[in-house]
GROMACS .gro file of C-alpha atoms in nm:
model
  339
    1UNK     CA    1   0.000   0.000   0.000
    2UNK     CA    2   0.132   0.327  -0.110
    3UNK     CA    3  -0.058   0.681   0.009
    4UNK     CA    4  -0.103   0.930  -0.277
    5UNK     CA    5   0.130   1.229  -0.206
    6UNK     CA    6  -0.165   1.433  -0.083
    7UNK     CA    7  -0.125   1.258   0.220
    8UNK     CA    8   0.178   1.454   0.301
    9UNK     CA    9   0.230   1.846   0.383
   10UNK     CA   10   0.524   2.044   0.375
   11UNK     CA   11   0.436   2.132   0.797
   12UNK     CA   12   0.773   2.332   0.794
   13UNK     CA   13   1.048   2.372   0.651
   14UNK     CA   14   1.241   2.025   0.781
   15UNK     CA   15   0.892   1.832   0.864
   16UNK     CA   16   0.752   1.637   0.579
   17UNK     CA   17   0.443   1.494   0.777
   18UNK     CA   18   0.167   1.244   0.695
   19UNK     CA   19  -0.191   1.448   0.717
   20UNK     CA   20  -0.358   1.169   0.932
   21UNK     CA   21  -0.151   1.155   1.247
   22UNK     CA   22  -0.122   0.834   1.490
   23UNK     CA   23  -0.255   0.950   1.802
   24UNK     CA   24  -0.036   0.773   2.120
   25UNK     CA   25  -0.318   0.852   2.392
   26UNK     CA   26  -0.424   0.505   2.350
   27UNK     CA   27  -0.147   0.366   2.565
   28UNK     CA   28  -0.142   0.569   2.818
   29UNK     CA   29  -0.465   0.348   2.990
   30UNK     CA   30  -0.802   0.269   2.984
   31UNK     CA   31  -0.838   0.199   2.586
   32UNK     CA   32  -0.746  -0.198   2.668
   33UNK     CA   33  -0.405  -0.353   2.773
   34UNK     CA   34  -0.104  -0.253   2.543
   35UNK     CA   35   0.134  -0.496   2.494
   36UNK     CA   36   0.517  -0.271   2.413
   37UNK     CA   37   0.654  -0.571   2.205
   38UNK     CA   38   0.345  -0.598   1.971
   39UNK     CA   39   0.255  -0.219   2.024
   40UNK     CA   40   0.644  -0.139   1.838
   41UNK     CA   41   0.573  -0.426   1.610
   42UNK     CA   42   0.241  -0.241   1.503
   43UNK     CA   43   0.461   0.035   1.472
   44UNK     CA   44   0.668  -0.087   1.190
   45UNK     CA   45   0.312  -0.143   1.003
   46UNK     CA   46   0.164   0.214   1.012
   47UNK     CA   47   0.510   0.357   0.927
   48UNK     CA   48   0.564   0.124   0.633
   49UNK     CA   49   0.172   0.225   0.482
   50UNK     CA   50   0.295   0.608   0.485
   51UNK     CA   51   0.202   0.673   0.832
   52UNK     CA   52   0.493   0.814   0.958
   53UNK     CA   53   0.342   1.119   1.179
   54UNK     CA   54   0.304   1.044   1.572
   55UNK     CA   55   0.110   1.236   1.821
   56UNK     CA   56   0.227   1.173   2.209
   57UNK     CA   57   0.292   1.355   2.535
   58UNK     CA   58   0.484   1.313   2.839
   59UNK     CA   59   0.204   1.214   3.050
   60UNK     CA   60   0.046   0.922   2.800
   61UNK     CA   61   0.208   0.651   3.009
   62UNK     CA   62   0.482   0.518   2.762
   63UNK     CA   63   0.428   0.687   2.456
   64UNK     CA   64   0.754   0.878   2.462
   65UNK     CA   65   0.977   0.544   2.582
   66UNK     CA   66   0.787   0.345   2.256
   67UNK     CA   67   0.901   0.629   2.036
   68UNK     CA   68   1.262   0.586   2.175
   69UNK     CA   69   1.259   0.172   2.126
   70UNK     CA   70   1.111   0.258   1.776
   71UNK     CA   71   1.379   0.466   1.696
   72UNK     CA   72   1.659   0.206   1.814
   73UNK     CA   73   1.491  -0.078   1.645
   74UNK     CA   74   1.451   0.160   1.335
   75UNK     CA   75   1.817   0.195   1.376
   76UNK     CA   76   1.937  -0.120   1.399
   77UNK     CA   77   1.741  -0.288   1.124
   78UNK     CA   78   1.724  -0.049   0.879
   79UNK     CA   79   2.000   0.216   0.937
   80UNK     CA   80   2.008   0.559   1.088
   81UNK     CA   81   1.889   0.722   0.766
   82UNK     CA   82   1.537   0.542   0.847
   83UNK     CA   83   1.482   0.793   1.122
   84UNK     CA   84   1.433   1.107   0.848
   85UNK     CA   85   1.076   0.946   0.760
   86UNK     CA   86   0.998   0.922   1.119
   87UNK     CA   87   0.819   1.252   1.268
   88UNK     CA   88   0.729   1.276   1.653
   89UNK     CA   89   0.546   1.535   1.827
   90UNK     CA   90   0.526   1.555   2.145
   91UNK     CA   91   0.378   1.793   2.458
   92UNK     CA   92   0.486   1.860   2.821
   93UNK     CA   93   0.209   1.933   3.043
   94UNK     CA   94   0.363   2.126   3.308
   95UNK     CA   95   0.166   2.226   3.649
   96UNK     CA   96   0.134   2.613   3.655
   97UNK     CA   97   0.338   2.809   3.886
   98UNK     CA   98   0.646   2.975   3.849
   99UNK     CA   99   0.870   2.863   3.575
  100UNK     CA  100   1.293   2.884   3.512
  101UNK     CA  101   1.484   2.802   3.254
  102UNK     CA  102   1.628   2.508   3.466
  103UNK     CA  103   1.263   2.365   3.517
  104UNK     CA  104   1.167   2.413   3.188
  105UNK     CA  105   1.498   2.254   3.058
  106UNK     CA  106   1.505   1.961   3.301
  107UNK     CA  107   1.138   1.875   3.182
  108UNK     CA  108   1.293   1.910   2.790
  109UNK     CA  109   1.560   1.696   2.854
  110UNK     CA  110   1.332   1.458   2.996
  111UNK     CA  111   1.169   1.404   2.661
  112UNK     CA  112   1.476   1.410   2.490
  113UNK     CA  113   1.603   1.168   2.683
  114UNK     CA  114   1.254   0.938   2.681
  115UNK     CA  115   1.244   0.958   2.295
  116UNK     CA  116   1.607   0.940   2.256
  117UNK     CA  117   1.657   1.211   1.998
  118UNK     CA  118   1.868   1.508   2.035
  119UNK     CA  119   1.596   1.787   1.915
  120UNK     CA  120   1.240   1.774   1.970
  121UNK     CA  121   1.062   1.811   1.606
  122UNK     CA  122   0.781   1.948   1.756
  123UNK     CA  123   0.727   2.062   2.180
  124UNK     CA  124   0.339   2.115   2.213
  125UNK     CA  125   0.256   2.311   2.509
  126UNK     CA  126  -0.035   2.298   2.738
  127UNK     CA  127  -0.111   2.543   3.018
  128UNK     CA  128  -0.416   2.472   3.302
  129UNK     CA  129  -0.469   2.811   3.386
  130UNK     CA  130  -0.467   3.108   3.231
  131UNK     CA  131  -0.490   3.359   3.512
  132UNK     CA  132  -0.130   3.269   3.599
  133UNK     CA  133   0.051   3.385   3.313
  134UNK     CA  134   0.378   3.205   3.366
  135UNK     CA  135   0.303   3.044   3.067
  136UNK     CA  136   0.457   3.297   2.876
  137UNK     CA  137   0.774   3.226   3.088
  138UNK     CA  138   0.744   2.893   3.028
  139UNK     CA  139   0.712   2.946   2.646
  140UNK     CA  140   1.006   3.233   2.637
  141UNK     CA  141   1.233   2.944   2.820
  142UNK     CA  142   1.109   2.719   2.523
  143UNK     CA  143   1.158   2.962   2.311
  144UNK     CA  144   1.612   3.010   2.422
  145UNK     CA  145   1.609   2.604   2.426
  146UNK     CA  146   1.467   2.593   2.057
  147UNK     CA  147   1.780   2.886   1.949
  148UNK     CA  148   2.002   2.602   2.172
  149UNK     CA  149   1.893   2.337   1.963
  150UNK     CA  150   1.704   2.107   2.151
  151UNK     CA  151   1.338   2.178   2.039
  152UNK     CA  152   1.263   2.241   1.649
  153UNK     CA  153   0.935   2.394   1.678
  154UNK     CA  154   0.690   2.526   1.907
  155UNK     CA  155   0.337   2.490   1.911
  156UNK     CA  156   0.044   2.479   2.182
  157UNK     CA  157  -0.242   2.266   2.275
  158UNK     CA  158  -0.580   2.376   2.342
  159UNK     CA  159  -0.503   2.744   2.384
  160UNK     CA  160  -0.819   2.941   2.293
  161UNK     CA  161  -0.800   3.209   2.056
  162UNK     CA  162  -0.753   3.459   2.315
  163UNK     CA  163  -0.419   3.345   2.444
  164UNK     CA  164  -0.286   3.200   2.115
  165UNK     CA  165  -0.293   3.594   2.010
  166UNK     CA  166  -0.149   3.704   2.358
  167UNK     CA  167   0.147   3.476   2.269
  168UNK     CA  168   0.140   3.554   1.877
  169UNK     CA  169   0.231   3.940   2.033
  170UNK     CA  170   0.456   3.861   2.261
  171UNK     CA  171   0.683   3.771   1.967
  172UNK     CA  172   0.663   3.356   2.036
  173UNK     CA  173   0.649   3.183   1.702
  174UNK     CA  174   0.406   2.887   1.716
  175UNK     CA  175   0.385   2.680   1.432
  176UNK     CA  176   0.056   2.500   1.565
  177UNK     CA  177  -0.232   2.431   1.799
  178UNK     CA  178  -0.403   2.069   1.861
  179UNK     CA  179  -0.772   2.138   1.938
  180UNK     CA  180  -1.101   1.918   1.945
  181UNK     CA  181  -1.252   1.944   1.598
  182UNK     CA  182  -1.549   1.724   1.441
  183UNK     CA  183  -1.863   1.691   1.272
  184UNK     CA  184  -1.963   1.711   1.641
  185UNK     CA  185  -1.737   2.008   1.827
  186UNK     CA  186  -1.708   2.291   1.551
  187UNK     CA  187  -1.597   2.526   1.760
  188UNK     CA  188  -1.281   2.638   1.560
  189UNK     CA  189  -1.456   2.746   1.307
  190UNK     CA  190  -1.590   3.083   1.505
  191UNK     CA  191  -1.261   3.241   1.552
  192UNK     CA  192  -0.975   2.974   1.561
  193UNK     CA  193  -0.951   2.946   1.177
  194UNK     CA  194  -0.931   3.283   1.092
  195UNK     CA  195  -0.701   3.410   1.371
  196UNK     CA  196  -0.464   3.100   1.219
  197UNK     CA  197  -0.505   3.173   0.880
  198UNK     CA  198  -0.381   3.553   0.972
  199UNK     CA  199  -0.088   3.416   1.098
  200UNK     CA  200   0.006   3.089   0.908
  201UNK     CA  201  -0.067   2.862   1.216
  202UNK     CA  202  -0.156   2.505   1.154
  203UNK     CA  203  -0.437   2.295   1.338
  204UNK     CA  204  -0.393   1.971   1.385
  205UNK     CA  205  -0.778   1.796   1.519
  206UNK     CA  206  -0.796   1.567   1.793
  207UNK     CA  207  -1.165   1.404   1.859
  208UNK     CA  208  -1.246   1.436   1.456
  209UNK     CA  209  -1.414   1.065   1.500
  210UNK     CA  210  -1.545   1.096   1.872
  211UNK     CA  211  -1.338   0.816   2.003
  212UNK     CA  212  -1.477   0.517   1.709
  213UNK     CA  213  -1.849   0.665   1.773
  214UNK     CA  214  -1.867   0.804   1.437
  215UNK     CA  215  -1.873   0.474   1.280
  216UNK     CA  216  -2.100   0.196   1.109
  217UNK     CA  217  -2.068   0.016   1.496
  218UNK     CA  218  -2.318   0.293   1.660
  219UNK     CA  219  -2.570   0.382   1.368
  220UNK     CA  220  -2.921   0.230   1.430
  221UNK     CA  221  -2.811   0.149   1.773
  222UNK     CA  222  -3.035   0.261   2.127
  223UNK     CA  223  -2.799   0.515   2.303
  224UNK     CA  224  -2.488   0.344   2.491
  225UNK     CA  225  -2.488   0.390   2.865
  226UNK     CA  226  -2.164   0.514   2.954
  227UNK     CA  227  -2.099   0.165   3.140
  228UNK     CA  228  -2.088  -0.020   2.816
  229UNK     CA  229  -1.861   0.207   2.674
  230UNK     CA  230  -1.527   0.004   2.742
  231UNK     CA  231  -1.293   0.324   2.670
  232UNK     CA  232  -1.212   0.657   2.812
  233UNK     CA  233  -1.242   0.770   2.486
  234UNK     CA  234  -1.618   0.690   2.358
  235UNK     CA  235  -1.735   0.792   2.709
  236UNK     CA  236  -1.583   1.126   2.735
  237UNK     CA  237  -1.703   1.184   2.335
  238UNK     CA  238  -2.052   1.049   2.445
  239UNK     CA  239  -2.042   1.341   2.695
  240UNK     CA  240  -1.986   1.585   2.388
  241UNK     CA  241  -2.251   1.418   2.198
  242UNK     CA  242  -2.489   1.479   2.489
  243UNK     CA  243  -2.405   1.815   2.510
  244UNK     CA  244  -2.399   1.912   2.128
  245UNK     CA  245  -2.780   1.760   2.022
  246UNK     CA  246  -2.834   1.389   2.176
  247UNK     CA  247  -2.818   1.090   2.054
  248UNK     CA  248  -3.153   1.127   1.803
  249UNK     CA  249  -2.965   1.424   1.646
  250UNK     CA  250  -2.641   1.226   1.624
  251UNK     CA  251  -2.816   0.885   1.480
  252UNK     CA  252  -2.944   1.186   1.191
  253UNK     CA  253  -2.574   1.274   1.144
  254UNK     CA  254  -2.461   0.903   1.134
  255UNK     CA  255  -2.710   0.760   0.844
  256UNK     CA  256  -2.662   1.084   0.672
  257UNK     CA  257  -2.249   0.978   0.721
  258UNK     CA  258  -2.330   0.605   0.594
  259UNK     CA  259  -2.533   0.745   0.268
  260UNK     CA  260  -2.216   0.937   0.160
  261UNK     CA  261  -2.004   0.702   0.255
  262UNK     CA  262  -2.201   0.437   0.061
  263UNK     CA  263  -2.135   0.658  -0.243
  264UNK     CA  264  -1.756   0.710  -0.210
  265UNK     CA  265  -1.749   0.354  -0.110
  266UNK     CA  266  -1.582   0.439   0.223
  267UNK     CA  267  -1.672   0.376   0.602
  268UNK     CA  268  -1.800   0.662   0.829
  269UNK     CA  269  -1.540   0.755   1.007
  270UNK     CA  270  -1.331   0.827   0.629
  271UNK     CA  271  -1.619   1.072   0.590
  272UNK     CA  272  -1.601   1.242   0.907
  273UNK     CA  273  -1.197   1.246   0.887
  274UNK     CA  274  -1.209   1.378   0.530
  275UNK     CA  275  -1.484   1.684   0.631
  276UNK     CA  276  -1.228   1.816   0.893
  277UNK     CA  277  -0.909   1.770   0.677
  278UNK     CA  278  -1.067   2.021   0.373
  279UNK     CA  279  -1.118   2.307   0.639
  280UNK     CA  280  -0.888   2.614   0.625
  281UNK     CA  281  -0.574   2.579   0.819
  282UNK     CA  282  -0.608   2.232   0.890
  283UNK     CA  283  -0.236   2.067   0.907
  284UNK     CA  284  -0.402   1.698   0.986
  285UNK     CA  285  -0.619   1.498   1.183
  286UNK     CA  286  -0.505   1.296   1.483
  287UNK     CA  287  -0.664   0.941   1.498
  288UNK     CA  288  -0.583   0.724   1.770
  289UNK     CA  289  -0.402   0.413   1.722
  290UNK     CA  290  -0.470   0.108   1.982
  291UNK     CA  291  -0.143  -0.020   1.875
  292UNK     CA  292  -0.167  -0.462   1.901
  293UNK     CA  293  -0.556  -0.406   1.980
  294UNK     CA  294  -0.681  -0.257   1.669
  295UNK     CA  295  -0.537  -0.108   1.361
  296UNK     CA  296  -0.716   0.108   1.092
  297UNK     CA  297  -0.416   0.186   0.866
  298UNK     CA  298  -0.621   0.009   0.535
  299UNK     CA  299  -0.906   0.210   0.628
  300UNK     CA  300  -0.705   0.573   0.700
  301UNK     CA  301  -0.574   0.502   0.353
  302UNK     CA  302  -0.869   0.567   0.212
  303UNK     CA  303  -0.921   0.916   0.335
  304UNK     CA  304  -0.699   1.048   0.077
  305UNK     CA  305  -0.854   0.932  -0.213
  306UNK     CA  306  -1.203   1.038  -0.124
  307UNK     CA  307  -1.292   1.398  -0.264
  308UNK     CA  308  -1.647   1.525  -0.127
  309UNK     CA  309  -1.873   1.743  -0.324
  310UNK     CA  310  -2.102   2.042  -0.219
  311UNK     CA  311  -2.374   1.850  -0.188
  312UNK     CA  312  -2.206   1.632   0.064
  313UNK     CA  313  -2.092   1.947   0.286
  314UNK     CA  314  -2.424   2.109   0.233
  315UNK     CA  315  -2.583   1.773   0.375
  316UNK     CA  316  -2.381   1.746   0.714
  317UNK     CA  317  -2.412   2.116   0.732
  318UNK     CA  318  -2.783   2.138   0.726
  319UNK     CA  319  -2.758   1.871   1.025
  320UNK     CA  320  -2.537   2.107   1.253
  321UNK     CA  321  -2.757   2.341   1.208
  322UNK     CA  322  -2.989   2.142   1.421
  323UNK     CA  323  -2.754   2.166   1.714
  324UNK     CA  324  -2.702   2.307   2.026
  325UNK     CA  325  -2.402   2.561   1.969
  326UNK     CA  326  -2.114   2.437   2.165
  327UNK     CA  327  -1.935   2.773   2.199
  328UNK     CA  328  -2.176   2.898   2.372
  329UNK     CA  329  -2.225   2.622   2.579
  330UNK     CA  330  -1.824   2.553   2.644
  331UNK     CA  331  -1.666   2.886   2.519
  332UNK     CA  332  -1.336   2.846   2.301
  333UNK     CA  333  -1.127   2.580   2.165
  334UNK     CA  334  -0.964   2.381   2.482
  335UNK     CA  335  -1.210   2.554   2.745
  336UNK     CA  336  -1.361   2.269   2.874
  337UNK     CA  337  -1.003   2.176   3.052
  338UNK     CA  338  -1.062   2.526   3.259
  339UNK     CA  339  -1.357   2.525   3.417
   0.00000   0.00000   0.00000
C-alpha cells in the first residue's frame, strides 16, 4: 500500500508529515491492555503504509519510551537514515506556577532523553490556567532552548483564541495548535480558523471521530450507557454528543455519514476524517491508534482518495444546524479543561 502524495504536507520547513496523524493517547490506559513488544511491532506497520506522523505527550504513560525503542529498532534494522521518515510530536504538560529556565529545561531533557533524539521536532505546550501567566515564561524558556537546539518547533495545545494571540504578540512563534474538531465540536470554526489563517498557524484535530463513535458500529443502535462504553475515549465523546444535540440528532448525522459514505465507497469515520481535513488551516487529523488491539491503517488510507462534493458538505451542514451551539455552551477551543 502506497498513500497518494496528498497525504503529506510540507508542515515546515524540515517536517515532511503524513496528514492523518497516529494518536499515542491510546497507551497511556483505559483503551485496553497494550502490549510494548506488539505495540512497536504495530509500529513498523503504520510507518511502512505512509504513516509516519506520531502524536504523544509526556504524561500518555509510555508513549515517549515506545518512540525511543522505535527509533533504536529503526536503527538497527534499517539504518540511521530510516529515522528522516519518522516525525514525533510531542507535549509537556507542566503544572502552573512559576517557571525557570532550569525547570523548563530539566522537563525538555526529559523528553529528549525518553524519545532518545537530540531535538524535539515538535514541543506542544499545554497550560491549566490562564490567570497565571507564567506560561509565557514557560514558552520564552522554550523559546532560548529551541535557538540552543534542543526543540525544532513550538506549538500549543488547546489554547483558545484569546491566548494564542497574547502569545502571537509577545513575539513567540508557534507553528501549531491541537484542538477538538469534528462533525460534532465545531468550535474552531468561530474564531480559531481565521485568527490562524492571519498568521500561518496550523491545526492539527484531535476528537475528529469521537473516540470510534462516528462509525458503522453505533448507527441504528439505542444510546450506549456510559458503562458499556469500554474506553475513556467513547465515554468522554458520548459526553460531547450529549451536550452538542443527543443521541436522536447524532443517529441523523450518522445515516446521513453512511449514505455518503455508501457513495464514495468508504466507512463513516473516512467521511467524518475527510470533512475536517478540507477546512482552512487544517495541518491533519489525529486518529488514535490502539497499537496490538486494533489497527485502521487500510481504512485511514482511504481518506486520501475520497474527494467530497457540495452536496455532501451542504448535507452534514444542514444537520449542525440542528444543534445546540457548543461555543456557547463551552466557550473556546480547549475551554472545557478550565472550568
Amino acid at each position: 500500500m502506497v498513500l497518494p502524495t496528498s497525504s503529506r504536507l510540507q508542515f515546515t520547513s524540515d517536517l515532511n508529515i503524513c496528514r492523518i496523524l497516529n494518536g499515542m493517547w491510546q497507551v497511556s490506559g483505559g483503551h485496553g491492555r497494550i502490549y510494548p513488544p506488539t505495540a512497536i511491532e504495530t509500529m513498523f506497520k503504520y510507518m511502512d503504509a505512509g504513516f509516519t506522523t506520531w502524536d504523544l505527550a509526556d504524561h500518555y504513560g509510555p508513549a515517549e519510551d515506545f518512540i525511543g525503542e522505535f527509533r533504536r529498532q529503526l536503527i538497527a534494522s534499517r539504518g540511521k537514515e530510516a529515522l528522516s521518515n519518522l516525525q514525533a510530536f510531542t507535549k509537556w504538560v507542566p503544572r502552573p506556577g512559576k517557571m525557570t529556565k532550569k525547570l523548563v529545561e530539566e522537563n525538555i531533557n526529559i523528553s529528549l532523553r525518553r524519545m532518545d533524539v537530540e531535538s524535539l521536532d515538535l514541543m506542544q505546550f499545554h497550560w491549566w490556567e490562564y490567570r497565571d501567566k507564567n506560561y509565557l515564561d514557560a514558552l520564552k524558556y522554550m523559546t532560548e532552548l529551541q535557538t540552543e537546539g534542543k526543540i525544532k518547533h513550538l506549538a500549543l495545545t488547546n489554547f483558545d483564541t484569546e491566548h494564542l494571540q497574547i502569545i502571537t504578540e509577545a513575539g513567540i512563534k508557534i507553528v501549531s495548535n491541537q484542538v477538538q474538531f469534528s462533525l460534532v465540536d465545531r468550535r474552531p470554526e468561530v474564531k480559531m480558523i481565521k485568527f490562524c489563517q492571519e498568521h500561518d498557524i496550523k491545526l492539527f484535530t484531535y476528537g475528529t471521530v469521537c473516540g470510534g463513535l462516528l462509525s458503522e458500529k453505533y448507527l441504528g443502535k439505542p444510546e450506549p450507557r456510559s458503562s458499556y462504553l469500554e474506553t475513556v475515549s467513547l465515554r468522554k465523546y458520548k459526553n460531547m454528543i450529549d451536550a452538542w444535540g443527543g443521541w436522536s440528532l447524532f443517529q441523523e448525522l450518522l445515516s446521513a455519514l453512511k449514505q455518503i459514505a455508501d457513495k464514495h465507497g468508504v466507512s463513516i469515520s473516512n467521511v467524518a476524517v475527510r470533512y475536517i481535513l478540507d477546512k482552512p488551516s487544517i495541518g491533519g487529523v489525529i486518529v488514535g491508534a490502539r497499537l496490538g488491539v486494533s489497527e485502521h491503517i487500510e481504512d485511514n488510507a482511504r481518506i486520501f482518495n475520497l474527494t467530497l462534493d457540495v452536496e455532501d458538505s451542504d448535507r452534514l451542514n444542514s444537520i449542525s444546524r440542528n444543534s445546540r451551539d457548543l461555543y456557547q455552551i463551552i466557550g473556546d477551543c480547549g475551554d472545557e479543561y478550565r472550568k
